[in-house]
XYZ file of N, CA, C and O in Angstrom:
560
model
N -1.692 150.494 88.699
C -2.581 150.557 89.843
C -3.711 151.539 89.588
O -4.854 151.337 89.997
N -3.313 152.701 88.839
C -4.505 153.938 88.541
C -5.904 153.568 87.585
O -7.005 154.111 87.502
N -5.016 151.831 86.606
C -6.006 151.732 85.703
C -6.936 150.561 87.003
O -8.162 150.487 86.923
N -6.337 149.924 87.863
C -6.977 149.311 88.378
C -7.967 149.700 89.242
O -9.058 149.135 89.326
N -7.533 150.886 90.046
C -8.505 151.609 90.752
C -9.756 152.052 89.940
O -10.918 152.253 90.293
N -9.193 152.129 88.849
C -10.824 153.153 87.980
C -11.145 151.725 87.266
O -11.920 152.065 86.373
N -11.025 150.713 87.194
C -11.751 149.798 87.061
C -12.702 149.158 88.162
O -13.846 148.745 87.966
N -12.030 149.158 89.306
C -12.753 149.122 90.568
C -14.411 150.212 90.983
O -15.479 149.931 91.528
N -13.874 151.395 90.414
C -14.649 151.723 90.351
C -15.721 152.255 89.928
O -16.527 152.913 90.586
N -15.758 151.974 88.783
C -16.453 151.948 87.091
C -17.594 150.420 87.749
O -18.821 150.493 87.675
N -16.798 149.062 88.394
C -17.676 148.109 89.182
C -18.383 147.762 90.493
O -19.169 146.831 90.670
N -17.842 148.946 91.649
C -18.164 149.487 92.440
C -17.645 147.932 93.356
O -18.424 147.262 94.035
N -16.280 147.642 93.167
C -15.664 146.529 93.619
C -14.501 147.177 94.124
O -13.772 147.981 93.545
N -14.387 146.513 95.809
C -12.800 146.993 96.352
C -11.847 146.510 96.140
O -11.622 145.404 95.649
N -10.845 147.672 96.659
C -9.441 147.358 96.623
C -8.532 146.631 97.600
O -7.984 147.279 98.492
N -8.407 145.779 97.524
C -7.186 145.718 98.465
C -5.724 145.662 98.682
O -5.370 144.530 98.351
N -4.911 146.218 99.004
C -3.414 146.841 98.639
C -2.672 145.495 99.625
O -3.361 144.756 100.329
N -1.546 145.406 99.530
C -0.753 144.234 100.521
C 0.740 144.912 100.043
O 1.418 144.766 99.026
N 0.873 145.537 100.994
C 2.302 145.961 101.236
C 3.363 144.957 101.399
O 3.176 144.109 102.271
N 4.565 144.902 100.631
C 5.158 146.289 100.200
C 4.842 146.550 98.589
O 5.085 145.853 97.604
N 4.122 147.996 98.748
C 3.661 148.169 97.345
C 4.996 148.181 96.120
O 6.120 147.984 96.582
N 4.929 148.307 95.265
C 5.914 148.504 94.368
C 5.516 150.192 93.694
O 5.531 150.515 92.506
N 5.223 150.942 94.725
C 4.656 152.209 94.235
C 4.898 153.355 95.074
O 5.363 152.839 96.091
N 4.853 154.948 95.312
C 4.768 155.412 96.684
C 3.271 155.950 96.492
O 2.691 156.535 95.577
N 2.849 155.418 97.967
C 1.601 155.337 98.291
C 1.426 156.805 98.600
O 1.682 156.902 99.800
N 1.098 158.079 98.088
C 0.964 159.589 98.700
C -0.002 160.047 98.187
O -0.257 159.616 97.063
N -0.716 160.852 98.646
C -2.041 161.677 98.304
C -1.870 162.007 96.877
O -2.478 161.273 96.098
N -1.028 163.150 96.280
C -0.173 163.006 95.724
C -0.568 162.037 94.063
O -1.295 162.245 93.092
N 0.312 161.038 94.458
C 0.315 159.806 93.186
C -1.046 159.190 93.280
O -1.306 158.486 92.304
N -2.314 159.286 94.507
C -2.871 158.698 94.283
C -3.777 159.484 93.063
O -4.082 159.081 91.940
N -4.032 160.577 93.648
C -4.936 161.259 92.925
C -4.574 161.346 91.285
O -5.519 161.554 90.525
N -3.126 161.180 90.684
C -3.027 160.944 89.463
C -3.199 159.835 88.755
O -3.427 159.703 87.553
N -3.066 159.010 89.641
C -3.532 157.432 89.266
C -4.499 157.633 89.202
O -4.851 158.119 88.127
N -5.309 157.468 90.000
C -7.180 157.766 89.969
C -8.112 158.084 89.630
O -9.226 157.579 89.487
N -7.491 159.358 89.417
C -8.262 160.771 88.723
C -9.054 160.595 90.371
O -8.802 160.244 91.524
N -10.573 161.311 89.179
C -11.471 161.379 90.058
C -12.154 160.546 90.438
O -13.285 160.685 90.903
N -11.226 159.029 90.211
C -12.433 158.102 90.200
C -12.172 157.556 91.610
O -12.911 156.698 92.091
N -11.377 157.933 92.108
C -10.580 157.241 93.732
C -12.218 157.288 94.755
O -12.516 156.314 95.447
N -13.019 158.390 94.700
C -13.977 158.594 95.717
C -14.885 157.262 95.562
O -15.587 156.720 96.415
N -14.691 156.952 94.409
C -16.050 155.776 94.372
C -15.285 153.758 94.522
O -15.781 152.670 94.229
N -13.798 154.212 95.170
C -13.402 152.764 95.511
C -12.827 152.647 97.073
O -11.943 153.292 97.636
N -13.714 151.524 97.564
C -13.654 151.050 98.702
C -12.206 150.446 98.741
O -12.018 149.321 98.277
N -10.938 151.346 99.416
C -8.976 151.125 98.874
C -9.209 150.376 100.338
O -10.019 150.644 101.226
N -8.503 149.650 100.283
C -8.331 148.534 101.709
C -6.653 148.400 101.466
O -6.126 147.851 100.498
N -5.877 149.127 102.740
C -4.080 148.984 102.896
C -3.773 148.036 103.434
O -4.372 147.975 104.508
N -2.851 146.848 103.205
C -2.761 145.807 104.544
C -0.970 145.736 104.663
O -0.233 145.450 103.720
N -0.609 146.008 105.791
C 1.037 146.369 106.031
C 1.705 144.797 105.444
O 2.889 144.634 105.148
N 0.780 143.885 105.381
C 1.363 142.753 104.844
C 0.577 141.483 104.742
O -0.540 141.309 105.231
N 1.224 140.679 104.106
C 0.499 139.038 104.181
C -0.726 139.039 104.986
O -1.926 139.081 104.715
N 0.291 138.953 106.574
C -0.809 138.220 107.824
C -1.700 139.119 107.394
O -2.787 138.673 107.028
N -1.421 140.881 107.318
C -2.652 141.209 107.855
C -3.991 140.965 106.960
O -5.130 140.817 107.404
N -3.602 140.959 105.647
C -4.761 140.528 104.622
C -5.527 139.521 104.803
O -6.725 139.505 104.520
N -4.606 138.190 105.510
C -5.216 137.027 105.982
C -5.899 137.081 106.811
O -6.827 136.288 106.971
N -5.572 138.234 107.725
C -6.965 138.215 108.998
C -7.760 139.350 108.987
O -8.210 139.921 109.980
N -7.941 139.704 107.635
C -8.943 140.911 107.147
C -10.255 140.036 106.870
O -10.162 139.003 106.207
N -11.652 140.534 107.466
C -12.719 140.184 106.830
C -13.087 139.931 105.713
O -14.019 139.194 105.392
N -12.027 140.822 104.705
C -12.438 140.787 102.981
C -12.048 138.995 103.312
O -13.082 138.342 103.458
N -11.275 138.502 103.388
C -10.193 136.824 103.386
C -11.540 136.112 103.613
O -11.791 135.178 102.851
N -12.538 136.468 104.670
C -13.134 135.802 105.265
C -14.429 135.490 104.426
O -15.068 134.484 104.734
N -14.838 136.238 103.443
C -15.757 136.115 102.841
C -15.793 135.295 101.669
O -16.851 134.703 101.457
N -14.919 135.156 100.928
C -14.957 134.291 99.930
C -13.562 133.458 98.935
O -12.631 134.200 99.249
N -13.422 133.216 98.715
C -12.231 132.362 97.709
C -11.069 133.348 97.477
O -11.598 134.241 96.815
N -9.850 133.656 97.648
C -8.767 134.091 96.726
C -8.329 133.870 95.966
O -7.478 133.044 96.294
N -8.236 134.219 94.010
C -7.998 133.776 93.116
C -7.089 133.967 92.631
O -7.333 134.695 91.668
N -5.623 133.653 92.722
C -4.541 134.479 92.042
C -4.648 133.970 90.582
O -5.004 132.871 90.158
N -4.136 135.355 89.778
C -3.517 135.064 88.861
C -2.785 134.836 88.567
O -2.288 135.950 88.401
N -1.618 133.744 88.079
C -0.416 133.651 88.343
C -0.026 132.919 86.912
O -0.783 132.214 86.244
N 1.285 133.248 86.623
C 1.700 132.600 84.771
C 2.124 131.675 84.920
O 2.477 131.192 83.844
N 2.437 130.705 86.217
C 2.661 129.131 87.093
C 1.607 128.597 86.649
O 1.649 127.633 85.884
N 0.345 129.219 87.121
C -0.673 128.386 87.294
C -1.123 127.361 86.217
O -0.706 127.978 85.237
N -1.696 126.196 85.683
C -2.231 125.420 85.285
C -3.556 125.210 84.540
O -3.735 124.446 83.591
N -4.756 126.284 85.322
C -5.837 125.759 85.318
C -6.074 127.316 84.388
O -5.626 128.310 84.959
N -6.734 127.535 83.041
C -7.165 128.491 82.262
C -8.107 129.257 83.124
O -8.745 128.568 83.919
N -8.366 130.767 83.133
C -8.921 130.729 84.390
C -10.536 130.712 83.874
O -11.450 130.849 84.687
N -10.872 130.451 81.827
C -12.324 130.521 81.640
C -12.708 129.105 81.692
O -13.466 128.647 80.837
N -12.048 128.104 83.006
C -12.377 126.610 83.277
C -12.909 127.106 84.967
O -13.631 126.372 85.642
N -12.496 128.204 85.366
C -12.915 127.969 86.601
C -14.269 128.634 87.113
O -14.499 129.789 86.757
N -15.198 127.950 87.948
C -16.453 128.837 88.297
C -16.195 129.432 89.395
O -15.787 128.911 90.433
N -16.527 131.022 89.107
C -16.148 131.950 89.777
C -17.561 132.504 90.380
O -18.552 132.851 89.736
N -17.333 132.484 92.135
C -18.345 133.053 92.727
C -18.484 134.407 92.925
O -17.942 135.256 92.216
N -19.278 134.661 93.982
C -20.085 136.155 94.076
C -19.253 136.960 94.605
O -19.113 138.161 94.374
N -18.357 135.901 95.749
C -17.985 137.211 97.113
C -15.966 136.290 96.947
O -15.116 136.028 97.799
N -16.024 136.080 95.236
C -14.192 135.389 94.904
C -13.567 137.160 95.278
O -14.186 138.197 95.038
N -12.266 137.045 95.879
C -11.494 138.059 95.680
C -10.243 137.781 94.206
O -9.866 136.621 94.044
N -9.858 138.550 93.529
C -8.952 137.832 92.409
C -8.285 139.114 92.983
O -8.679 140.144 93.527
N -6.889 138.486 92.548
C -5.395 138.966 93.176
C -4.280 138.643 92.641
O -3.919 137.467 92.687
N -3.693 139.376 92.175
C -2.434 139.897 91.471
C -1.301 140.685 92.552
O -1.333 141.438 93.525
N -0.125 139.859 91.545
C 1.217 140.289 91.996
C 1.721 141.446 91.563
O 0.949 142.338 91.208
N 2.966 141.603 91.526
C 3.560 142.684 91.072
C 4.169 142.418 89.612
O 4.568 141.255 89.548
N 4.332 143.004 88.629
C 4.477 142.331 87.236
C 6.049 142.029 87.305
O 6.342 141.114 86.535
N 7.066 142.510 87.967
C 8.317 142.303 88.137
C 8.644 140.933 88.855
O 9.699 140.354 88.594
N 7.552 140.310 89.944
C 8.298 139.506 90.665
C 7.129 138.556 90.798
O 7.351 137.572 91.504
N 5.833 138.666 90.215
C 4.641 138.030 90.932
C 4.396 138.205 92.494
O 4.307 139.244 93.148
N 4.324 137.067 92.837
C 3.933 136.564 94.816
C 4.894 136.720 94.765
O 4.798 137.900 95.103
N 6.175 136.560 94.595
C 7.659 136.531 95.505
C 6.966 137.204 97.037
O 6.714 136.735 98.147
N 6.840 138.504 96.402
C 7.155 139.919 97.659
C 6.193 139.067 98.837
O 6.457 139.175 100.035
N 4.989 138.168 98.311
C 4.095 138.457 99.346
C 3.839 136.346 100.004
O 3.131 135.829 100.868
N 4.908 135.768 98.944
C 4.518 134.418 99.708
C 5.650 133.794 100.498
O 6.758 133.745 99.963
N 5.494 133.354 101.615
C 6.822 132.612 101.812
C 6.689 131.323 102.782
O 5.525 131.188 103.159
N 7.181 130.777 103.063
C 7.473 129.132 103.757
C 6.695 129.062 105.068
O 6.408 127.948 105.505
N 6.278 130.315 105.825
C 6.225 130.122 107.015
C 4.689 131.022 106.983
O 4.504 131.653 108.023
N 3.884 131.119 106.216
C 2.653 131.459 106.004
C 1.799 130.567 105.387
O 2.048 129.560 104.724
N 0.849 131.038 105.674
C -0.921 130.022 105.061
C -0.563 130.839 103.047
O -0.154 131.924 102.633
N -0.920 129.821 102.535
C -0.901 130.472 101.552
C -1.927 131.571 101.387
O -2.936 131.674 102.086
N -1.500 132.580 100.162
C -2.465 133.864 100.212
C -3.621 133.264 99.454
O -4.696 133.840 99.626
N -3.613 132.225 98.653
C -4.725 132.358 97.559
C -5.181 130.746 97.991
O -4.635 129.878 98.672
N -6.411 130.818 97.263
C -7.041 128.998 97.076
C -7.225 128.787 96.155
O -7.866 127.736 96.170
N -7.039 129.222 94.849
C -7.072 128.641 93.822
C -6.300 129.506 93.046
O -6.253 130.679 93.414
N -5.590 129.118 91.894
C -4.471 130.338 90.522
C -5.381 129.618 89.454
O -5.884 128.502 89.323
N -5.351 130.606 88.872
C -5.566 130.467 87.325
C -4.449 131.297 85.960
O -3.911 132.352 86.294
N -4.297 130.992 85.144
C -3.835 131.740 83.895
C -4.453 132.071 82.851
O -5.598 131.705 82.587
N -3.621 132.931 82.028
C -4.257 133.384 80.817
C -3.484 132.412 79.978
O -2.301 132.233 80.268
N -3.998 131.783 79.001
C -3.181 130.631 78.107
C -2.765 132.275 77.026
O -3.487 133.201 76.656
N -1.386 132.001 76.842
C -0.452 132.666 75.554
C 0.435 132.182 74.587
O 1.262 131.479 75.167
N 0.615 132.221 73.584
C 1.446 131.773 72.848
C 3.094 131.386 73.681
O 3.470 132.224 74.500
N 3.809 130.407 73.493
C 5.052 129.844 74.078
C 5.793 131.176 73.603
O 5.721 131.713 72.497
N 6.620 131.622 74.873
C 7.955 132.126 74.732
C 7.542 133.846 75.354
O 8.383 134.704 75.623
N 6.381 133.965 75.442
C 5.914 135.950 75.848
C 5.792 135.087 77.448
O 5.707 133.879 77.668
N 5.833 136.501 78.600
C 6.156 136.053 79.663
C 5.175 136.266 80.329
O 4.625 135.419 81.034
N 4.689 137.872 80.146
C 3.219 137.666 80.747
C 2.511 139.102 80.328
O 3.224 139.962 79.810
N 0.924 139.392 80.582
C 0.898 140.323 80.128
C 0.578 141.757 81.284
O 0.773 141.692 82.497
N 0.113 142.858 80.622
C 0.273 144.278 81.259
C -1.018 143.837 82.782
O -2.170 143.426 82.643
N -0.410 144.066 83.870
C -1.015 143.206 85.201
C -2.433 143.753 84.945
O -3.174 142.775 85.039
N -3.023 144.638 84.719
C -4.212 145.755 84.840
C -5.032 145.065 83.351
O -6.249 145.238 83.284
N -4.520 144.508 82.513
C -4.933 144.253 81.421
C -5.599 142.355 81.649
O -6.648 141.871 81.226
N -4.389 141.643 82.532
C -4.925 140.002 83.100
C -5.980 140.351 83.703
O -7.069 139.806 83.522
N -5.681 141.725 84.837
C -7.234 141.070 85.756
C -8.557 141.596 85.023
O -9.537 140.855 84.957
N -8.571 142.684 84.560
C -9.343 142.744 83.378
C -10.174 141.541 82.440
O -11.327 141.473 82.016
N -9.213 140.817 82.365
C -10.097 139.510 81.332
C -10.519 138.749 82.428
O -11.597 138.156 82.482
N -9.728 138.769 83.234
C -10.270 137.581 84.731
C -11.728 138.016 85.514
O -12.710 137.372 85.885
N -11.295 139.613 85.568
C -12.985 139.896 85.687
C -14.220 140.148 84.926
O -15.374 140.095 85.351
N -13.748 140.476 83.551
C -14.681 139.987 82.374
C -15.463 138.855 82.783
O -16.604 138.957 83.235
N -14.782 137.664 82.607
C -15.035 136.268 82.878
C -16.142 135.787 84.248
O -17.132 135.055 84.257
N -15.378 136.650 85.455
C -15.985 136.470 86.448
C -17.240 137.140 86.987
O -17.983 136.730 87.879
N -17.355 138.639 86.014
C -18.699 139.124 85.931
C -19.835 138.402 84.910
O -21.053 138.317 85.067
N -19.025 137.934 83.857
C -19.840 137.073 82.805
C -20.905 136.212 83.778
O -22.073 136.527 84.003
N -20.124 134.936 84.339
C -20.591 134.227 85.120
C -21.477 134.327 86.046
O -22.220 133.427 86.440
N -21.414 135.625 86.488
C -22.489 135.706 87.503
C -24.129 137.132 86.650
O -24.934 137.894 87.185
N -23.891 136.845 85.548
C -24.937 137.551 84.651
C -25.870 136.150 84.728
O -25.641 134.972 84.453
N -26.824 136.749 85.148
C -28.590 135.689 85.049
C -28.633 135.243 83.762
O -29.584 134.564 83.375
């Protein structure tokens, strides 16, 4: 999460958290995760699913999970201005955050294609190439 935050804000792109974290959320751990880079990311907490779903960030543009299910490579998909991309927890994926009686969280998954038999890779390291890709795309 610390490398993700200082990637966030190295792009001046927010965060958004969806409880239940797999972390303890304290002043504390944040600031070691972070460093000093925590002041320059817009952290968005959501106690869960619904509430992410009825957060304005939802409202603005596409949700992209990454997911090692998914099908579609994600350097096949065109990625817009105001896409949110969203990651699970590396232990369980969506488990924690999808279930039967909700809107799904995302509108489109993509993957990283890997050699058969590795399971997946370091979570901070996927969205990394996913936003490579998705900043590529939107370069003039």
């Amino acid at each position: 999460t610390g490398t993700i935050l200082r990637m966030a804000a190295c792009f001046g792109l927010p965060v958004h958290l969806i409880e239940p974290l797999g972390f303890i959320w304290s002043a504390k751990e944040l600031r070691r995760a972070g460093m000093d880079y925590l002041e320059g990311v817009a952290c968005h907490r959501h106690v869960n699913a619904g509430a992410f779903l009825a957060s304005n960030a939802r409202q603005t543009g596409r949700v992209i999970a990454l997911d090692v299910h998914a099908t579609t490579p994600y350097t096949q998909l065109a990625f817009g201005a105001h896409d949110i991309l969203m990651v699970g927890r590396e232990s369980v994926g969506f488990a924690t955050y999808q279930d039967a009686e909700t809107t799904p969280l995302w509108d489109a998954a993509v993957c990283i294609p890997m050699v058969q038999g590795q399971r997946s890779l370091n979570v901070a390291v996927a969205l990394a190439m996913v936003l490579g890709e998705a900043l590529r795309q939107r370069e003039p």
